[in-house]
Coordinates of C-alpha atoms in Angstrom, one line a residue:
Chain Q
X1 CA 19.6 -109.5 -47.1
X2 CA 19.8 -108.5 -43.5
X3 CA 23.1 -108.9 -41.7
X4 CA 22.0 -107.4 -38.4
X5 CA 21.6 -110.6 -36.6
X6 CA 23.9 -112.9 -38.5
X7 CA 27.2 -111.1 -37.8
X8 CA 28.9 -111.2 -34.4
X9 CA 29.9 -107.8 -33.1
X10 CA 33.6 -107.4 -32.4
X11 CA 34.5 -104.8 -29.8
X12 CA 38.2 -105.6 -29.8
X13 CA 39.3 -102.4 -31.6
X14 CA 39.4 -98.8 -30.6
X15 CA 36.8 -97.9 -33.1
X16 CA 34.3 -100.5 -31.8
X17 CA 31.8 -98.0 -30.3
X18 CA 32.0 -95.0 -32.6
X19 CA 28.8 -96.0 -34.4
X20 CA 26.9 -96.9 -31.3
X21 CA 23.2 -95.9 -31.6
X22 CA 23.6 -95.1 -35.3
X23 CA 22.1 -97.1 -38.2
X24 CA 23.9 -97.8 -41.4
X25 CA 23.2 -99.1 -44.8
X26 CA 25.8 -100.9 -47.1
X27 CA 25.0 -101.2 -50.8
X28 CA 27.2 -103.3 -53.1
X29 CA 26.0 -105.6 -55.9
X30 CA 28.8 -108.1 -55.1
X31 CA 27.3 -110.1 -52.2
X32 CA 30.8 -111.0 -50.8
X33 CA 31.9 -107.4 -50.9
X34 CA 28.6 -106.3 -49.4
X35 CA 29.0 -108.7 -46.5
X36 CA 32.7 -107.7 -45.9
X37 CA 31.8 -104.1 -45.8
X38 CA 28.9 -104.7 -43.5
X39 CA 31.2 -106.5 -41.1
X40 CA 33.6 -103.6 -41.1
X41 CA 30.8 -101.1 -40.5
X42 CA 29.3 -103.3 -37.8
X43 CA 32.7 -103.6 -36.1
X44 CA 32.6 -99.9 -35.6
X45 CA 29.4 -100.2 -33.6
X46 CA 26.8 -99.3 -36.2
X47 CA 23.6 -101.2 -36.7
X48 CA 23.9 -102.4 -40.3
X49 CA 21.7 -103.5 -43.1
X50 CA 23.3 -104.7 -46.4
X51 CA 21.7 -104.5 -49.8
X52 CA 22.9 -106.0 -53.1
X53 CA 20.2 -104.2 -55.0
X54 CA 20.3 -100.4 -54.7
X55 CA 16.6 -100.1 -55.6
X56 CA 15.8 -102.2 -52.5
X57 CA 18.1 -100.0 -50.5
X58 CA 16.3 -96.9 -51.7
X59 CA 13.0 -98.4 -50.7
X60 CA 14.3 -99.3 -47.2
X61 CA 15.8 -95.9 -46.8
X62 CA 13.5 -93.6 -44.9
X63 CA 11.5 -96.6 -43.5
X64 CA 13.8 -96.3 -40.6
X65 CA 16.2 -93.4 -39.9
X66 CA 19.6 -94.1 -41.6
X67 CA 22.6 -92.1 -40.4
X68 CA 25.2 -93.6 -42.7
X69 CA 25.2 -95.0 -46.2
X70 CA 28.3 -96.8 -47.7
X71 CA 27.7 -97.5 -51.3
X72 CA 29.6 -98.9 -54.3
X73 CA 29.8 -96.8 -57.4
X74 CA 29.6 -99.3 -60.3
X75 CA 26.4 -101.4 -60.0
X76 CA 24.3 -102.7 -62.8
X77 CA 20.7 -101.9 -61.8
X78 CA 21.4 -98.4 -60.5
X79 CA 24.8 -96.8 -60.0
X80 CA 26.0 -95.2 -56.8
X81 CA 25.6 -91.7 -58.2
X82 CA 22.0 -92.3 -59.1
X83 CA 21.4 -93.9 -55.8
X84 CA 22.8 -91.0 -53.8
X85 CA 20.8 -88.5 -55.9
X86 CA 17.6 -90.4 -55.2
X87 CA 18.4 -90.7 -51.5
X88 CA 19.0 -87.0 -51.2
X89 CA 15.5 -86.4 -52.6
X90 CA 13.9 -88.4 -49.9
X91 CA 12.5 -86.9 -46.7
X92 CA 15.5 -86.5 -44.3
X93 CA 17.7 -87.8 -47.1
X94 CA 20.0 -84.8 -46.6
X95 CA 20.7 -85.9 -43.1
X96 CA 22.6 -89.1 -43.9
X97 CA 26.4 -89.3 -44.3
X98 CA 27.3 -91.0 -47.5
X99 CA 30.6 -92.7 -48.4
X100 CA 31.1 -93.6 -52.0
X101 CA 33.3 -96.6 -52.6
X102 CA 35.0 -96.5 -56.0
X103 CA 37.9 -97.8 -58.0
X104 CA 37.8 -94.6 -60.1
X105 CA 39.2 -91.7 -58.3
X106 CA 40.1 -89.0 -60.8
X107 CA 39.1 -85.4 -60.2
X108 CA 36.1 -85.5 -62.5
X109 CA 34.7 -88.5 -60.7
X110 CA 35.0 -86.8 -57.3
X111 CA 33.3 -83.7 -58.7
X112 CA 30.5 -85.8 -60.0
X113 CA 30.2 -87.7 -56.7
X114 CA 30.2 -84.5 -54.7
X115 CA 27.6 -83.0 -57.0
X116 CA 25.3 -86.0 -56.5
X117 CA 25.6 -85.5 -52.7
X118 CA 28.4 -87.9 -51.6
X119 CA 30.2 -86.7 -48.4
X120 CA 33.3 -88.8 -48.6
X121 CA 35.2 -91.2 -51.0
X122 CA 37.2 -94.3 -50.5
X123 CA 39.2 -96.4 -53.0
X124 CA 37.6 -99.8 -53.0
X125 CA 40.9 -101.6 -52.7
X126 CA 41.7 -99.7 -49.5
X127 CA 38.3 -100.4 -47.9
X128 CA 39.6 -102.8 -45.2
X129 CA 42.4 -100.7 -44.0
X130 CA 40.9 -97.3 -44.3
X131 CA 37.1 -97.7 -43.8
X132 CA 37.3 -97.5 -40.0
X133 CA 39.1 -94.2 -40.1
X134 CA 36.6 -92.8 -42.5
X135 CA 33.7 -94.1 -40.3
X136 CA 35.3 -92.4 -37.4
X137 CA 35.0 -89.0 -39.1
X138 CA 31.6 -89.9 -40.3
X139 CA 30.5 -90.7 -36.7
X140 CA 32.1 -87.4 -35.5
X141 CA 30.2 -85.4 -38.1
X142 CA 26.9 -87.3 -37.4
X143 CA 27.3 -86.7 -33.7
X144 CA 27.9 -83.0 -34.3
X145 CA 24.9 -82.9 -36.6
X146 CA 22.8 -84.7 -34.0
X147 CA 23.8 -82.3 -31.3
X148 CA 23.0 -79.3 -33.5
X149 CA 19.6 -80.8 -34.4
X150 CA 18.8 -81.4 -30.8
X151 CA 19.9 -77.9 -29.8
X152 CA 17.8 -76.5 -32.6
X153 CA 14.8 -78.5 -31.5
X154 CA 15.3 -77.2 -28.0
X155 CA 15.5 -73.6 -29.3
X156 CA 12.4 -74.0 -31.3
X157 CA 10.6 -75.3 -28.2
X158 CA 12.0 -72.5 -26.1
X159 CA 10.9 -70.0 -28.8
X160 CA 7.4 -71.4 -28.7
X161 CA 7.3 -71.0 -24.9
X162 CA 8.6 -67.5 -25.3
X163 CA 6.1 -66.7 -27.9
X164 CA 3.3 -67.9 -25.6
X165 CA 4.6 -65.8 -22.8
X166 CA 4.9 -62.9 -25.1
X167 CA 1.4 -63.3 -26.4
X168 CA 0.1 -63.5 -22.8
X169 CA 2.0 -60.4 -21.9
X170 CA 0.6 -58.6 -24.9
X171 CA -2.9 -59.6 -24.0
X172 CA -2.4 -58.4 -20.4
X173 CA -1.0 -55.1 -21.8
X174 CA -4.1 -54.7 -24.0
X175 CA -6.3 -55.1 -21.0
X176 CA -4.2 -52.7 -19.0
X177 CA -4.4 -50.2 -21.8
X178 CA -8.2 -50.5 -21.9
X179 CA -8.3 -49.9 -18.1
X180 CA -6.0 -46.9 -18.6
X181 CA -8.3 -45.4 -21.3
X182 CA -11.3 -45.9 -19.1
X183 CA -9.5 -43.9 -16.5
X184 CA -9.1 -40.9 -18.8
X185 CA -12.0 -38.5 -19.2
X186 CA -13.9 -38.4 -22.5
X187 CA -12.1 -37.1 -25.5
X188 CA -14.5 -34.1 -25.8
X189 CA -16.1 -32.2 -23.0
X190 CA -17.8 -29.0 -22.1
X191 CA -17.0 -27.6 -18.7
X192 CA -17.8 -24.3 -17.1
X193 CA -16.1 -21.6 -19.2
X194 CA -14.5 -24.0 -21.7
X195 CA -14.7 -26.6 -24.4
X196 CA -11.9 -29.2 -24.5
X197 CA -10.7 -31.9 -26.9
X198 CA -8.0 -34.5 -26.3
X199 CA -5.6 -36.4 -28.5
X200 CA -4.1 -39.5 -26.9
X201 CA -1.8 -41.9 -28.7
X202 CA 0.2 -44.2 -26.4
X203 CA 3.6 -45.5 -27.5
X204 CA 3.7 -49.0 -26.0
X205 CA 0.0 -49.7 -25.7
X206 CA 0.1 -48.4 -22.2
X207 CA 1.2 -44.9 -21.7
X208 CA 3.1 -42.6 -19.3
X209 CA 1.0 -39.6 -20.4
X210 CA -2.2 -38.8 -18.6
X211 CA -4.6 -35.9 -18.3
X212 CA -7.8 -35.0 -16.6
X213 CA -10.3 -32.2 -16.3
X214 CA -13.5 -31.4 -14.4
X215 CA -15.6 -28.6 -12.9
X216 CA -14.6 -26.7 -9.8
X217 CA -17.7 -25.6 -8.1
X218 CA -20.3 -24.2 -10.4
X219 CA -18.4 -21.7 -12.4
X220 CA -14.8 -22.9 -12.7
X221 CA -12.9 -25.8 -14.2
X222 CA -9.5 -27.5 -13.7
X223 CA -7.4 -29.1 -16.4
X224 CA -4.1 -31.0 -16.0
X225 CA -1.8 -32.9 -18.2
X226 CA 1.2 -35.0 -17.0
X227 CA 4.0 -37.1 -18.5
X228 CA 5.6 -39.7 -16.3
X229 CA 9.3 -40.2 -17.2
X230 CA 10.0 -43.3 -19.2
X231 CA 7.3 -45.3 -21.1
X232 CA 5.7 -48.7 -21.0
X233 CA 4.3 -50.5 -17.9
X234 CA 6.2 -48.8 -15.1
X235 CA 5.4 -45.3 -16.4
X236 CA 1.8 -46.3 -17.1
X237 CA 1.4 -47.6 -13.5
X238 CA 2.7 -44.4 -12.1
X239 CA 0.5 -42.3 -14.5
X240 CA -2.7 -44.2 -13.4
X241 CA -1.7 -43.6 -9.7
X242 CA -1.3 -39.9 -10.6
X243 CA -4.5 -39.7 -12.5
X244 CA -6.4 -41.2 -9.6
X245 CA -4.7 -38.8 -7.2
X246 CA -5.4 -35.5 -9.2
X247 CA -9.1 -35.6 -8.6
X248 CA -11.2 -33.4 -6.4
X249 CA -12.1 -36.3 -4.1
X250 CA -8.4 -37.0 -3.3
X251 CA -6.7 -33.7 -4.0
X252 CA -9.3 -31.6 -2.1
X253 CA -7.7 -28.3 -3.2
X254 CA -9.3 -28.9 -6.6
X255 CA -12.7 -28.4 -5.0
X256 CA -12.0 -24.8 -4.0
X257 CA -12.9 -22.1 -6.5
X258 CA -9.9 -19.8 -6.9
X259 CA -7.4 -22.5 -5.9
X260 CA -3.7 -22.1 -6.6
X261 CA -2.4 -24.6 -9.2
X262 CA 1.1 -24.0 -7.9
X263 CA 0.1 -25.0 -4.3
X264 CA -1.3 -28.2 -5.7
X265 CA 1.9 -29.0 -7.6
X266 CA 3.9 -28.3 -4.4
X267 CA 1.6 -30.7 -2.5
X268 CA 2.2 -33.4 -5.2
X269 CA 5.9 -32.8 -5.1
X270 CA 6.0 -33.2 -1.4
X271 CA 4.2 -36.5 -1.8
X272 CA 6.3 -37.8 -4.7
X273 CA 9.8 -36.4 -4.1
X274 CA 11.8 -38.1 -1.4
X275 CA 15.5 -37.7 -0.9
X276 CA 15.8 -41.3 0.1
X277 CA 15.4 -42.8 -3.3
X278 CA 16.6 -40.8 -6.2
X279 CA 15.2 -43.5 -8.6
X280 CA 11.6 -42.6 -7.9
X281 CA 9.8 -41.9 -11.1
X282 CA 9.1 -38.2 -11.7
X283 CA 6.7 -36.4 -14.0
X284 CA 6.3 -33.2 -15.9
X285 CA 2.9 -31.6 -15.4
X286 CA 0.8 -28.6 -16.1
X287 CA -2.2 -27.6 -14.0
X288 CA -4.6 -24.8 -14.6
X289 CA -7.7 -23.3 -13.2
X290 CA -10.2 -21.4 -15.4
X291 CA -12.6 -19.1 -13.7
X292 CA -15.1 -16.6 -14.8
X293 CA -12.5 -13.8 -15.2
X294 CA -10.9 -13.2 -18.6
X295 CA -7.7 -15.1 -17.6
X296 CA -6.6 -18.5 -16.5
X297 CA -4.1 -19.4 -13.8
X298 CA -1.6 -22.1 -14.5
X299 CA 1.5 -23.6 -13.0
X300 CA 4.0 -25.5 -15.0
X301 CA 6.3 -28.3 -13.9
X302 CA 8.8 -29.1 -16.6
X303 CA 6.0 -29.8 -19.1
X304 CA 6.6 -28.3 -22.6
X305 CA 5.4 -24.7 -22.6
X306 CA 1.8 -24.6 -24.0
X307 CA 0.8 -22.8 -27.2
X308 CA -1.6 -20.0 -26.9
X309 CA -3.8 -19.0 -29.9
X310 CA -5.5 -15.7 -29.1
X311 CA -8.3 -14.5 -31.4
X312 CA -6.7 -12.7 -34.3
X313 CA -3.1 -13.7 -33.3
X314 CA -0.8 -16.4 -34.5
X315 CA -0.1 -19.2 -32.0
X316 CA 2.7 -18.3 -29.6
X317 CA 4.5 -20.2 -26.9
X318 CA 3.8 -19.3 -23.3
X319 CA 7.3 -18.7 -22.1
X320 CA 7.4 -20.7 -18.8
X321 CA 9.7 -23.1 -17.1
X322 CA 9.3 -25.1 -13.9
X323 CA 10.8 -28.1 -12.0
X324 CA 9.3 -31.5 -12.7
X325 CA 7.2 -33.0 -9.9
X326 CA 8.8 -35.7 -7.8
X327 CA 12.4 -35.0 -8.7
X328 CA 13.6 -32.5 -6.1
X329 CA 12.1 -32.1 -2.6
X330 CA 13.1 -28.4 -2.5
X331 CA 11.4 -27.5 -5.8
X332 CA 9.0 -24.6 -5.7
X333 CA 6.2 -23.6 -8.1
X334 CA 4.6 -20.4 -9.2
X335 CA 1.2 -19.5 -10.6
X336 CA 1.1 -17.5 -13.8
X337 CA -2.0 -15.6 -14.9
X338 CA -2.7 -15.5 -18.6
X339 CA -5.3 -13.4 -20.4
X340 CA -7.7 -15.9 -21.9
X341 CA -10.8 -14.5 -23.5
X342 CA -13.8 -16.1 -25.4
X343 CA -12.5 -17.8 -28.5
X344 CA -8.9 -18.0 -27.3
X345 CA -7.3 -21.4 -27.4
X346 CA -4.5 -23.1 -25.4
X347 CA -2.8 -26.3 -26.6
X348 CA -1.2 -28.3 -23.9
X349 CA 1.0 -31.1 -25.2
X350 CA 3.6 -33.7 -24.1
X351 CA 7.1 -33.8 -25.6
X352 CA 6.0 -36.9 -27.5
X353 CA 4.1 -34.6 -29.9
X354 CA 7.1 -32.5 -30.9
X355 CA 9.6 -35.4 -30.8
X356 CA 7.3 -37.7 -32.9
X357 CA 9.4 -38.5 -36.0
X358 CA 8.3 -39.4 -39.5
X359 CA 9.8 -42.0 -41.8
X360 CA 12.9 -39.8 -42.5
X361 CA 13.5 -39.4 -38.8
X362 CA 12.4 -35.8 -38.8
X363 CA 10.8 -34.7 -35.5
X364 CA 7.4 -33.0 -35.8
X365 CA 8.8 -30.0 -34.0
X366 CA 7.3 -26.9 -32.4
X367 CA 7.0 -24.8 -35.6
X368 CA 5.0 -27.5 -37.4
X369 CA 2.7 -27.8 -34.3
X370 CA 2.1 -24.0 -34.3
X371 CA 1.3 -24.0 -38.0
X372 CA -1.1 -26.9 -37.5
X373 CA -2.9 -25.1 -34.7
X374 CA -3.1 -22.0 -36.9
X375 CA -4.5 -24.1 -39.8
X376 CA -7.4 -25.5 -37.6
X377 CA -8.2 -22.3 -35.7
X378 CA -11.5 -21.8 -37.5
X379 CA -12.7 -25.3 -37.0
X380 CA -14.7 -26.4 -33.9
X381 CA -12.7 -27.9 -31.0
X382 CA -13.9 -31.4 -32.0
X383 CA -12.9 -31.0 -35.7
X384 CA -9.6 -29.4 -34.8
X385 CA -8.8 -32.2 -32.3
X386 CA -9.6 -34.9 -34.9
X387 CA -7.6 -33.1 -37.5
X388 CA -4.6 -32.9 -35.2
X389 CA -4.9 -36.5 -34.2
X390 CA -5.0 -37.7 -37.9
X391 CA -2.2 -35.4 -38.8
X392 CA 0.1 -36.7 -36.1
X393 CA -0.8 -40.3 -36.9
X394 CA 0.0 -39.8 -40.5
X395 CA 3.2 -38.0 -39.6
X396 CA 4.2 -41.2 -37.6
X397 CA 3.3 -43.1 -40.8
X398 CA 1.8 -46.1 -39.0
X399 CA 5.0 -46.9 -37.2
X400 CA 5.1 -47.6 -33.4
X401 CA 5.6 -44.3 -31.6
X402 CA 8.8 -43.8 -29.6
X403 CA 7.0 -41.8 -27.0
X404 CA 3.5 -41.2 -25.9
X405 CA 1.6 -38.4 -27.6
X406 CA -1.0 -36.4 -25.8
X407 CA -2.5 -33.0 -26.6
X408 CA -5.3 -31.0 -25.0
X409 CA -7.0 -28.3 -27.0
X410 CA -8.8 -25.9 -24.6
X411 CA -11.1 -23.1 -25.9
X412 CA -12.6 -20.4 -23.8
X413 CA -16.4 -20.3 -24.4
X414 CA -18.4 -17.2 -24.5
X415 CA -20.2 -16.4 -21.3
Chain G
X1 CA 26.0 -46.9 -25.5
X2 CA 29.6 -46.3 -24.7
X3 CA 31.4 -43.9 -22.4
X4 CA 34.8 -42.7 -23.3
X5 CA 36.8 -41.9 -20.2
X6 CA 39.5 -39.3 -19.9
X7 CA 41.4 -38.7 -16.6
X8 CA 42.5 -35.2 -16.0
X9 CA 44.2 -35.4 -12.6
X10 CA 41.4 -35.4 -10.0
X11 CA 38.8 -34.9 -12.6
X12 CA 37.3 -37.5 -15.0
X13 CA 35.5 -36.6 -18.2
X14 CA 33.1 -39.1 -19.6
X15 CA 32.0 -38.7 -23.2
X16 CA 28.7 -40.2 -24.2
X17 CA 29.3 -41.6 -27.7
X18 CA 25.6 -41.9 -28.8
X19 CA 23.5 -39.2 -30.3
X20 CA 20.5 -40.1 -28.1
X21 CA 20.3 -40.1 -24.3
X22 CA 16.8 -41.6 -24.0
X23 CA 14.8 -44.4 -22.4
X24 CA 16.8 -47.0 -24.5
X25 CA 20.2 -46.1 -22.9
X26 CA 19.4 -44.2 -19.8
X27 CA 19.7 -47.1 -17.4
X28 CA 23.0 -48.3 -18.9
X29 CA 24.3 -44.7 -18.9
X30 CA 23.4 -44.2 -15.2
X31 CA 25.0 -47.5 -14.3
X32 CA 28.2 -46.7 -16.2
X33 CA 28.6 -43.3 -14.6
X34 CA 27.4 -44.7 -11.3
X35 CA 30.3 -47.2 -11.3
X36 CA 32.8 -44.4 -11.7
X37 CA 31.3 -42.6 -8.7
X38 CA 31.3 -45.9 -6.7
X39 CA 35.0 -46.3 -7.6
X40 CA 35.7 -42.9 -6.0
X41 CA 35.2 -40.3 -8.8
X42 CA 34.2 -37.0 -7.1
X43 CA 34.7 -34.5 -9.9
X44 CA 32.9 -35.7 -13.0
X45 CA 32.4 -34.0 -16.3
X46 CA 29.7 -35.5 -18.5
X47 CA 30.6 -34.6 -22.1
X48 CA 27.3 -34.5 -24.0
X49 CA 28.8 -33.0 -27.2
X50 CA 27.5 -35.9 -29.3
X51 CA 24.0 -36.0 -27.8
X52 CA 21.4 -34.4 -30.1
X53 CA 18.4 -35.7 -28.2
X54 CA 17.6 -36.3 -24.6
X55 CA 14.2 -37.4 -23.1
X56 CA 12.8 -37.5 -19.6
X57 CA 14.5 -40.8 -18.9
X58 CA 17.9 -39.3 -19.8
X59 CA 17.2 -36.2 -17.7
X60 CA 16.1 -38.5 -14.8
X61 CA 19.4 -40.4 -15.1
X62 CA 21.5 -37.2 -14.9
X63 CA 19.6 -35.8 -11.9
X64 CA 19.9 -39.1 -10.1
X65 CA 23.7 -39.0 -10.7
X66 CA 23.8 -35.4 -9.5
X67 CA 22.0 -36.4 -6.3
X68 CA 24.3 -39.4 -5.9
X69 CA 27.5 -37.4 -6.1
X70 CA 25.9 -35.1 -3.6
X71 CA 27.7 -32.3 -1.7
X72 CA 31.0 -34.1 -1.6
X73 CA 31.7 -33.7 -5.3
X74 CA 30.8 -32.0 -8.6
X75 CA 29.0 -33.3 -11.6
X76 CA 28.9 -30.8 -14.5
X77 CA 27.9 -31.0 -18.1
X78 CA 30.0 -30.0 -21.1
X79 CA 29.2 -29.4 -24.8
X80 CA 25.4 -29.5 -24.4
X81 CA 23.6 -29.0 -27.7
X82 CA 20.5 -26.8 -28.2
X83 CA 17.8 -29.6 -27.7
X84 CA 19.5 -30.8 -24.5
X85 CA 19.9 -27.2 -23.2
X86 CA 16.3 -26.5 -24.0
X87 CA 15.1 -29.5 -21.9
X88 CA 17.4 -28.5 -19.0
X89 CA 15.9 -25.0 -19.2
X90 CA 12.2 -26.0 -19.4
X91 CA 12.7 -28.2 -16.4
X92 CA 14.9 -25.6 -14.6
X93 CA 17.5 -28.3 -14.1
X94 CA 19.9 -25.7 -15.5
X95 CA 19.5 -23.9 -12.2
X96 CA 21.0 -26.8 -10.2
X97 CA 23.4 -28.2 -12.8
X98 CA 26.4 -26.4 -14.1
X99 CA 27.1 -26.4 -17.9
X100 CA 30.3 -25.6 -19.7
X101 CA 30.9 -25.0 -23.4
X102 CA 33.8 -27.5 -23.6
X103 CA 35.4 -30.2 -21.5
X104 CA 38.6 -28.1 -21.2
X105 CA 36.6 -25.2 -19.8
X106 CA 34.8 -27.5 -17.4
X107 CA 38.1 -29.1 -16.3
X108 CA 39.7 -25.7 -15.6
X109 CA 36.6 -24.7 -13.6
X110 CA 36.9 -27.9 -11.5
X111 CA 40.7 -27.2 -11.1
X112 CA 41.8 -30.3 -12.9
X113 CA 45.5 -31.2 -13.0
X114 CA 47.4 -32.0 -16.2
X115 CA 46.1 -34.9 -18.3
X116 CA 47.3 -38.3 -17.0
X117 CA 49.0 -40.6 -19.5

């Protein structure tokens, strides 16, 4: 029985449009009651279908979206409670607003009706007077529901777009990280007077830490490590620039045997530190020159003091301080000469090594690093470097690092 | 990150409430203190008594603020803890930035008036 087309729509009341755009279903085994209720619902603007057989209603439900169900309780084929329960099981059955019409309105009945999934109750005798008011609240709740659903859908869509953008950014970062790694020298190298191993674990795929080394003439070598303030893309960008700059083809001082590391730091500082913009990124750095003599020359610019392991001695910190590069135009730097004989080792590391925390938030710390260097002192530079890398990674416990970790292990080779 | 502000006559003391002054909060920290300087603060005590960890971003923020207040004012630290002091020492920033044990001591050094209501 379809009343859609058979009943004229009245728009003479204030409730005439509340159900506009919403479809409704009326279920009552009494054809006359069914038709009356349909009319009331339709008068409120709903598009209505009436059913005298609840089983038919159940079949029709879900064929088209139904926002509102008004059903009688006592029906022979299937009572209202059973109908509601069955409706709620259907796809999108939880979305419909259900009003149960009943002559029985004691507490237990309402509890049973609620449990089955009824949203509202109306005494059957009061239908004519009160149904429009109840439909009004139904329409309000349905409109709210619809707005929330739409907003939710919009959010899900936006999330999808964000996820796509995020995935793209991650892919770009991975490419940038590859480029950055290619920019770094090999993890193990033999240079005049030294053997070197490098540990490099970036925090945010791309890293602010960088390092480089190479020969100076035939008999000497330079080594530098730097840590650009901050992490992630801006720091990585700056660190790539720096890495490209601290090479003998650009920083020509690095070509001169016997060069002064401090003079090169001062040159870099003049280039990077400008009074005009105090927000320029700065970096900590260590630069050293190793010649044929039994010492090395180094200049330190705010980088953590390196750990020196001399043959037969425990690792000790080289007690040095220095202004970072690119922070203060007036900064000056000094060269320090350290005795460094065959078999001696120097570990140069970024603050990310000692600040690296484990699961209990305990930082790795300087003492643990000194102990670790002591423990690997009899291993080759390659094995020692691998050991340190694994040790630091297991300390971090597979979590993303808060800061970049880089460490260079430099050993003086026998002449 | 929150800054608790205390006005001591001409001097203001800003207490950083977090235990970390790192890349996560450095920008917000710099902006908050920068707003005070923009609003005319010339004698600023940064109370780092709660800060257990500072990284290069935090240090950069403090030096940027120091430059910003320039020769016309003072920016000093109070209550710095060992890890922060160590970073300031390694980077020699302790040579250009005055540190005091307590806010009171810093306030006396800056010639602060009596606390405002």
